[in-house]
Amino acid sequence: MAGTTVADDGLVEAAFRAALPDHTPDQLAYVRATMGESKIKVFRHLLAGDEPRAQHANTAFEHAYADLVDQGACTEVPGARETIKRLRADGRAVVLTTGFARATQDRLLHALGWEDLADLTLCPADAGRGRPHPDLPLTALLRTRAAADVRQLAVCGDTVSDVRSGLAAGAGLVAGVLTGAHTEPDLRAAGAHHVLPSVTGLPALLDPL
């Protein structure tokens, strides 16, 4: 969601700074590099496996992000809502996934008025593991029963971990977008089949298929 269908505008970094006010430049660089991954996994790495500290930092992060959303700092990527509606009108199932906790994902959906926009929404806790593991796209396929083969699955995201997750799931189409965390060279190096300016280019990419 964040960076792909929801404009990030630095909200993830701002929430991270609030969660770990004594962070180092190396820690901030790691956060940027691992955008899209489960946030608790990121904090476990940053805090050297100290589970109580990681849980505390993750809770602080989720609260800080939720506060920013409640303050109106949450907007959609231009055209994202219409794109999702078009995909569904074309008979495709659309699943919105995130590395955030369920409570934060629900806060985002409510702030945007997207509660009923997609066929399904998933967070790492719903799937077992977050990105870059294949669990989220595979769970989307299993829950929606929208296709009989993983090669009919399309994964679209703004991060390297989105791309790696889609490839690990065997998706037939994995597209990166340039509205979020990572650059075109980053996304192509991770193996993206296509790199789009934004998610609004996805329907045209899927139409020939």
mmCIF file of C-alpha atoms in Angstrom:
data_model
loop_
_atom_site.group_PDB
_atom_site.id
_atom_site.type_symbol
_atom_site.label_atom_id
_atom_site.label_comp_id
_atom_site.label_asym_id
_atom_site.label_seq_id
_atom_site.Cartn_x
_atom_site.Cartn_y
_atom_site.Cartn_z
ATOM 1 C CA MET A 1 0.000 0.000 0.000
ATOM 2 C CA ALA A 2 2.368 2.757 1.193
ATOM 3 C CA GLY A 3 4.380 3.933 -1.789
ATOM 4 C CA THR A 4 2.296 1.984 -4.315
ATOM 5 C CA THR A 5 -1.350 2.965 -3.862
ATOM 6 C CA VAL A 6 -0.889 5.264 -0.854
ATOM 7 C CA ALA A 7 1.462 8.250 -1.050
ATOM 8 C CA ASP A 8 4.162 7.807 1.582
ATOM 9 C CA ASP A 9 5.580 11.370 1.675
ATOM 10 C CA GLY A 10 8.126 10.368 4.302
ATOM 11 C CA LEU A 11 5.570 9.053 6.801
ATOM 12 C CA VAL A 12 7.395 5.747 7.359
ATOM 13 C CA GLU A 13 10.653 7.525 8.117
ATOM 14 C CA ALA A 14 8.914 10.030 10.376
ATOM 15 C CA ALA A 15 7.278 7.214 12.348
ATOM 16 C CA PHE A 16 10.605 5.391 12.572
ATOM 17 C CA ARG A 17 12.326 8.477 13.939
ATOM 18 C CA ALA A 18 9.625 8.721 16.591
ATOM 19 C CA ALA A 19 9.964 5.039 17.488
ATOM 20 C CA LEU A 20 13.774 5.139 17.769
ATOM 21 C CA PRO A 21 14.722 8.757 18.520
ATOM 22 C CA ASP A 22 18.344 7.763 19.166
ATOM 23 C CA HIS A 23 18.701 5.999 15.805
ATOM 24 C CA THR A 24 21.951 6.053 13.853
ATOM 25 C CA PRO A 25 22.415 6.965 10.169
ATOM 26 C CA ASP A 26 23.120 3.290 9.451
ATOM 27 C CA GLN A 27 19.827 2.272 11.054
ATOM 28 C CA LEU A 28 17.920 4.826 8.979
ATOM 29 C CA ALA A 29 19.645 3.544 5.844
ATOM 30 C CA TYR A 30 18.538 0.008 6.741
ATOM 31 C CA VAL A 31 14.950 1.180 7.164
ATOM 32 C CA ARG A 32 15.063 2.722 3.691
ATOM 33 C CA ALA A 33 16.595 -0.396 2.165
ATOM 34 C CA THR A 34 13.976 -2.694 3.721
ATOM 35 C CA MET A 35 10.862 -0.656 2.917
ATOM 36 C CA GLY A 36 7.943 -2.994 2.345
ATOM 37 C CA GLU A 37 9.112 -5.648 4.783
ATOM 38 C CA SER A 38 7.309 -6.517 8.011
ATOM 39 C CA LYS A 39 8.121 -3.747 10.455
ATOM 40 C CA ILE A 40 8.613 -6.046 13.453
ATOM 41 C CA LYS A 41 11.193 -7.972 11.427
ATOM 42 C CA VAL A 42 13.033 -4.710 10.704
ATOM 43 C CA PHE A 43 13.076 -3.724 14.376
ATOM 44 C CA ARG A 44 14.316 -7.172 15.396
ATOM 45 C CA HIS A 45 17.283 -6.706 13.084
ATOM 46 C CA LEU A 46 17.974 -3.138 14.208
ATOM 47 C CA LEU A 47 17.871 -4.127 17.873
ATOM 48 C CA ALA A 48 20.019 -7.243 17.476
ATOM 49 C CA GLY A 49 17.220 -9.679 18.262
ATOM 50 C CA ASP A 50 16.199 -8.049 21.554
ATOM 51 C CA GLU A 51 12.533 -9.096 21.357
ATOM 52 C CA PRO A 52 11.104 -6.864 24.145
ATOM 53 C CA ARG A 53 12.822 -3.776 22.707
ATOM 54 C CA ALA A 54 11.787 -4.715 19.182
ATOM 55 C CA GLN A 55 8.153 -5.149 20.224
ATOM 56 C CA HIS A 56 8.220 -1.833 22.088
ATOM 57 C CA ALA A 57 9.763 -0.017 19.110
ATOM 58 C CA ASN A 58 7.285 -1.609 16.703
ATOM 59 C CA THR A 59 4.341 -0.529 18.859
ATOM 60 C CA ALA A 60 5.761 3.000 19.061
ATOM 61 C CA PHE A 61 6.180 3.018 15.278
ATOM 62 C CA GLU A 62 2.607 1.873 14.656
ATOM 63 C CA HIS A 63 1.242 4.505 17.060
ATOM 64 C CA ALA A 64 3.328 7.263 15.463
ATOM 65 C CA TYR A 65 2.226 6.262 11.967
ATOM 66 C CA ALA A 66 -1.417 6.066 13.053
ATOM 67 C CA ASP A 67 -1.166 9.555 14.570
ATOM 68 C CA LEU A 68 0.175 10.917 11.280
ATOM 69 C CA VAL A 69 -2.682 9.255 9.396
ATOM 70 C CA ASP A 70 -5.208 10.709 11.838
ATOM 71 C CA GLN A 71 -3.682 14.155 11.279
ATOM 72 C CA GLY A 72 -4.582 13.910 7.606
ATOM 73 C CA ALA A 73 -1.119 13.064 6.302
ATOM 74 C CA CYS A 74 -2.460 10.128 4.291
ATOM 75 C CA THR A 75 -3.395 10.487 0.627
ATOM 76 C CA GLU A 76 -3.751 8.084 -2.270
ATOM 77 C CA VAL A 77 -1.297 7.905 -5.127
ATOM 78 C CA PRO A 78 -3.076 9.920 -7.847
ATOM 79 C CA GLY A 79 -5.401 7.640 -9.780
ATOM 80 C CA ALA A 80 -4.952 4.630 -7.494
ATOM 81 C CA ARG A 81 -8.627 4.319 -6.527
ATOM 82 C CA GLU A 82 -9.757 4.486 -10.146
ATOM 83 C CA THR A 83 -7.114 1.954 -11.135
ATOM 84 C CA ILE A 84 -8.308 -0.553 -8.539
ATOM 85 C CA LYS A 85 -11.905 -0.047 -9.632
ATOM 86 C CA ARG A 86 -10.959 -0.588 -13.267
ATOM 87 C CA LEU A 87 -9.046 -3.782 -12.497
ATOM 88 C CA ARG A 88 -12.029 -5.186 -10.633
ATOM 89 C CA ALA A 89 -14.419 -4.076 -13.394
ATOM 90 C CA ASP A 90 -12.220 -6.024 -15.805
ATOM 91 C CA GLY A 91 -12.907 -9.130 -13.727
ATOM 92 C CA ARG A 92 -9.613 -9.220 -11.850
ATOM 93 C CA ALA A 93 -9.341 -9.756 -8.088
ATOM 94 C CA VAL A 94 -7.389 -7.031 -6.291
ATOM 95 C CA VAL A 95 -5.667 -7.603 -2.949
ATOM 96 C CA LEU A 96 -3.976 -4.764 -1.040
ATOM 97 C CA THR A 97 -1.004 -5.932 1.028
ATOM 98 C CA THR A 98 1.239 -4.170 3.528
ATOM 99 C CA GLY A 99 4.157 -4.620 5.893
ATOM 100 C CA PHE A 100 2.216 -2.785 8.605
ATOM 101 C CA ALA A 101 0.232 -4.390 11.403
ATOM 102 C CA ARG A 102 -3.473 -5.009 10.831
ATOM 103 C CA ALA A 103 -4.530 -2.092 13.060
ATOM 104 C CA THR A 104 -2.418 0.333 11.029
ATOM 105 C CA GLN A 105 -3.614 -1.073 7.722
ATOM 106 C CA ASP A 106 -7.219 -0.668 8.874
ATOM 107 C CA ARG A 107 -6.437 2.935 9.926
ATOM 108 C CA LEU A 108 -5.147 3.643 6.414
ATOM 109 C CA LEU A 109 -8.149 2.038 4.750
ATOM 110 C CA HIS A 110 -10.535 4.029 6.945
ATOM 111 C CA ALA A 111 -8.718 7.321 6.372
ATOM 112 C CA LEU A 112 -8.959 6.845 2.609
ATOM 113 C CA GLY A 113 -12.475 5.420 2.629
ATOM 114 C CA TRP A 114 -11.139 2.236 1.035
ATOM 115 C CA GLU A 115 -12.719 -0.348 3.337
ATOM 116 C CA ASP A 116 -14.629 -1.948 0.452
ATOM 117 C CA LEU A 117 -12.401 -0.929 -2.444
ATOM 118 C CA ALA A 118 -10.427 -4.171 -2.885
ATOM 119 C CA ASP A 119 -11.476 -7.804 -2.810
ATOM 120 C CA LEU A 120 -9.185 -8.461 0.154
ATOM 121 C CA THR A 121 -6.559 -6.763 2.323
ATOM 122 C CA LEU A 122 -3.650 -8.600 3.930
ATOM 123 C CA CYS A 123 -0.925 -7.842 6.458
ATOM 124 C CA PRO A 124 1.981 -10.122 7.460
ATOM 125 C CA ALA A 125 0.036 -11.602 10.394
ATOM 126 C CA ASP A 126 -2.649 -12.774 7.947
ATOM 127 C CA ALA A 127 -0.174 -14.659 5.793
ATOM 128 C CA GLY A 128 2.454 -16.024 8.184
ATOM 129 C CA ARG A 129 5.485 -14.065 7.006
ATOM 130 C CA GLY A 130 5.910 -10.675 5.418
ATOM 131 C CA ARG A 131 7.973 -9.725 2.395
ATOM 132 C CA PRO A 132 10.300 -10.708 0.792
ATOM 133 C CA HIS A 133 8.805 -14.154 1.506
ATOM 134 C CA PRO A 134 6.110 -15.344 -0.941
ATOM 135 C CA ASP A 135 3.431 -15.694 1.733
ATOM 136 C CA LEU A 136 1.427 -12.510 1.037
ATOM 137 C CA PRO A 137 0.875 -13.029 -2.717
ATOM 138 C CA LEU A 138 0.291 -16.746 -2.267
ATOM 139 C CA THR A 139 -2.227 -16.100 0.521
ATOM 140 C CA ALA A 140 -3.949 -13.578 -1.754
ATOM 141 C CA LEU A 141 -4.261 -16.260 -4.429
ATOM 142 C CA LEU A 142 -5.519 -18.898 -2.004
ATOM 143 C CA ARG A 143 -8.038 -16.627 -0.287
ATOM 144 C CA THR A 144 -9.537 -15.149 -3.448
ATOM 145 C CA ARG A 145 -9.352 -18.344 -5.537
ATOM 146 C CA ALA A 146 -9.119 -15.960 -8.466
ATOM 147 C CA ALA A 147 -6.762 -18.102 -10.533
ATOM 148 C CA ALA A 148 -5.769 -21.728 -10.977
ATOM 149 C CA ASP A 149 -2.054 -21.098 -11.491
ATOM 150 C CA VAL A 150 0.494 -18.829 -9.795
ATOM 151 C CA ARG A 151 1.533 -17.675 -13.267
ATOM 152 C CA GLN A 152 -1.813 -15.847 -13.459
ATOM 153 C CA LEU A 153 -0.775 -13.779 -10.445
ATOM 154 C CA ALA A 154 0.473 -10.194 -10.890
ATOM 155 C CA VAL A 155 2.396 -8.431 -8.117
ATOM 156 C CA CYS A 156 2.948 -4.678 -8.169
ATOM 157 C CA GLY A 157 4.902 -2.671 -5.600
ATOM 158 C CA ASP A 158 7.386 0.133 -5.009
ATOM 159 C CA THR A 159 10.079 -1.815 -3.158
ATOM 160 C CA VAL A 160 12.736 -4.429 -3.785
ATOM 161 C CA SER A 161 11.012 -6.654 -1.229
ATOM 162 C CA ASP A 162 7.750 -6.445 -3.217
ATOM 163 C CA VAL A 163 9.595 -7.636 -6.307
ATOM 164 C CA ARG A 164 11.382 -10.451 -4.489
ATOM 165 C CA SER A 165 8.128 -11.560 -2.880
ATOM 166 C CA GLY A 166 6.357 -11.727 -6.238
ATOM 167 C CA LEU A 167 9.188 -13.659 -7.856
ATOM 168 C CA ALA A 168 9.384 -16.086 -4.933
ATOM 169 C CA ALA A 169 5.648 -16.722 -5.309
ATOM 170 C CA GLY A 170 6.089 -17.589 -8.989
ATOM 171 C CA ALA A 171 3.965 -14.668 -10.204
ATOM 172 C CA GLY A 172 3.723 -14.410 -13.970
ATOM 173 C CA LEU A 173 4.051 -10.634 -13.847
ATOM 174 C CA VAL A 174 6.023 -8.633 -11.294
ATOM 175 C CA ALA A 175 6.030 -4.866 -11.741
ATOM 176 C CA GLY A 176 7.781 -2.146 -9.814
ATOM 177 C CA VAL A 177 6.462 1.410 -9.520
ATOM 178 C CA LEU A 178 8.388 4.647 -9.023
ATOM 179 C CA THR A 179 6.042 6.376 -6.563
ATOM 180 C CA GLY A 180 7.705 5.041 -3.434
ATOM 181 C CA ALA A 181 10.873 3.897 -1.783
ATOM 182 C CA HIS A 182 13.139 2.437 -4.455
ATOM 183 C CA THR A 183 14.560 3.507 -7.792
ATOM 184 C CA GLU A 184 14.221 1.924 -11.225
ATOM 185 C CA PRO A 185 17.765 0.464 -11.065
ATOM 186 C CA ASP A 186 16.937 -1.021 -7.624
ATOM 187 C CA LEU A 187 13.724 -2.595 -8.886
ATOM 188 C CA ARG A 188 15.252 -3.936 -12.101
ATOM 189 C CA ALA A 189 18.242 -5.352 -10.214
ATOM 190 C CA ALA A 190 15.787 -7.210 -7.961
ATOM 191 C CA GLY A 191 14.264 -8.824 -11.050
ATOM 192 C CA ALA A 192 11.155 -6.760 -11.847
ATOM 193 C CA HIS A 193 9.680 -7.714 -15.213
ATOM 194 C CA HIS A 194 8.444 -4.139 -15.726
ATOM 195 C CA VAL A 195 8.923 -0.776 -14.013
ATOM 196 C CA LEU A 196 6.027 1.694 -14.254
ATOM 197 C CA PRO A 197 5.802 5.395 -13.367
ATOM 198 C CA SER A 198 2.860 4.521 -11.110
ATOM 199 C CA VAL A 199 0.224 1.878 -10.429
ATOM 200 C CA THR A 200 -2.058 3.603 -12.941
ATOM 201 C CA GLY A 201 -0.045 1.906 -15.693
ATOM 202 C CA LEU A 202 -0.914 -1.584 -14.461
ATOM 203 C CA PRO A 203 -4.231 -2.121 -16.315
ATOM 204 C CA ALA A 204 -2.655 -1.380 -19.701
ATOM 205 C CA LEU A 205 0.133 -3.840 -18.867
ATOM 206 C CA LEU A 206 -2.384 -6.543 -17.987
ATOM 207 C CA ASP A 207 -4.842 -5.940 -20.840
ATOM 208 C CA PRO A 208 -2.872 -7.954 -23.452
ATOM 209 C CA LEU A 209 -2.804 -10.885 -21.016
#
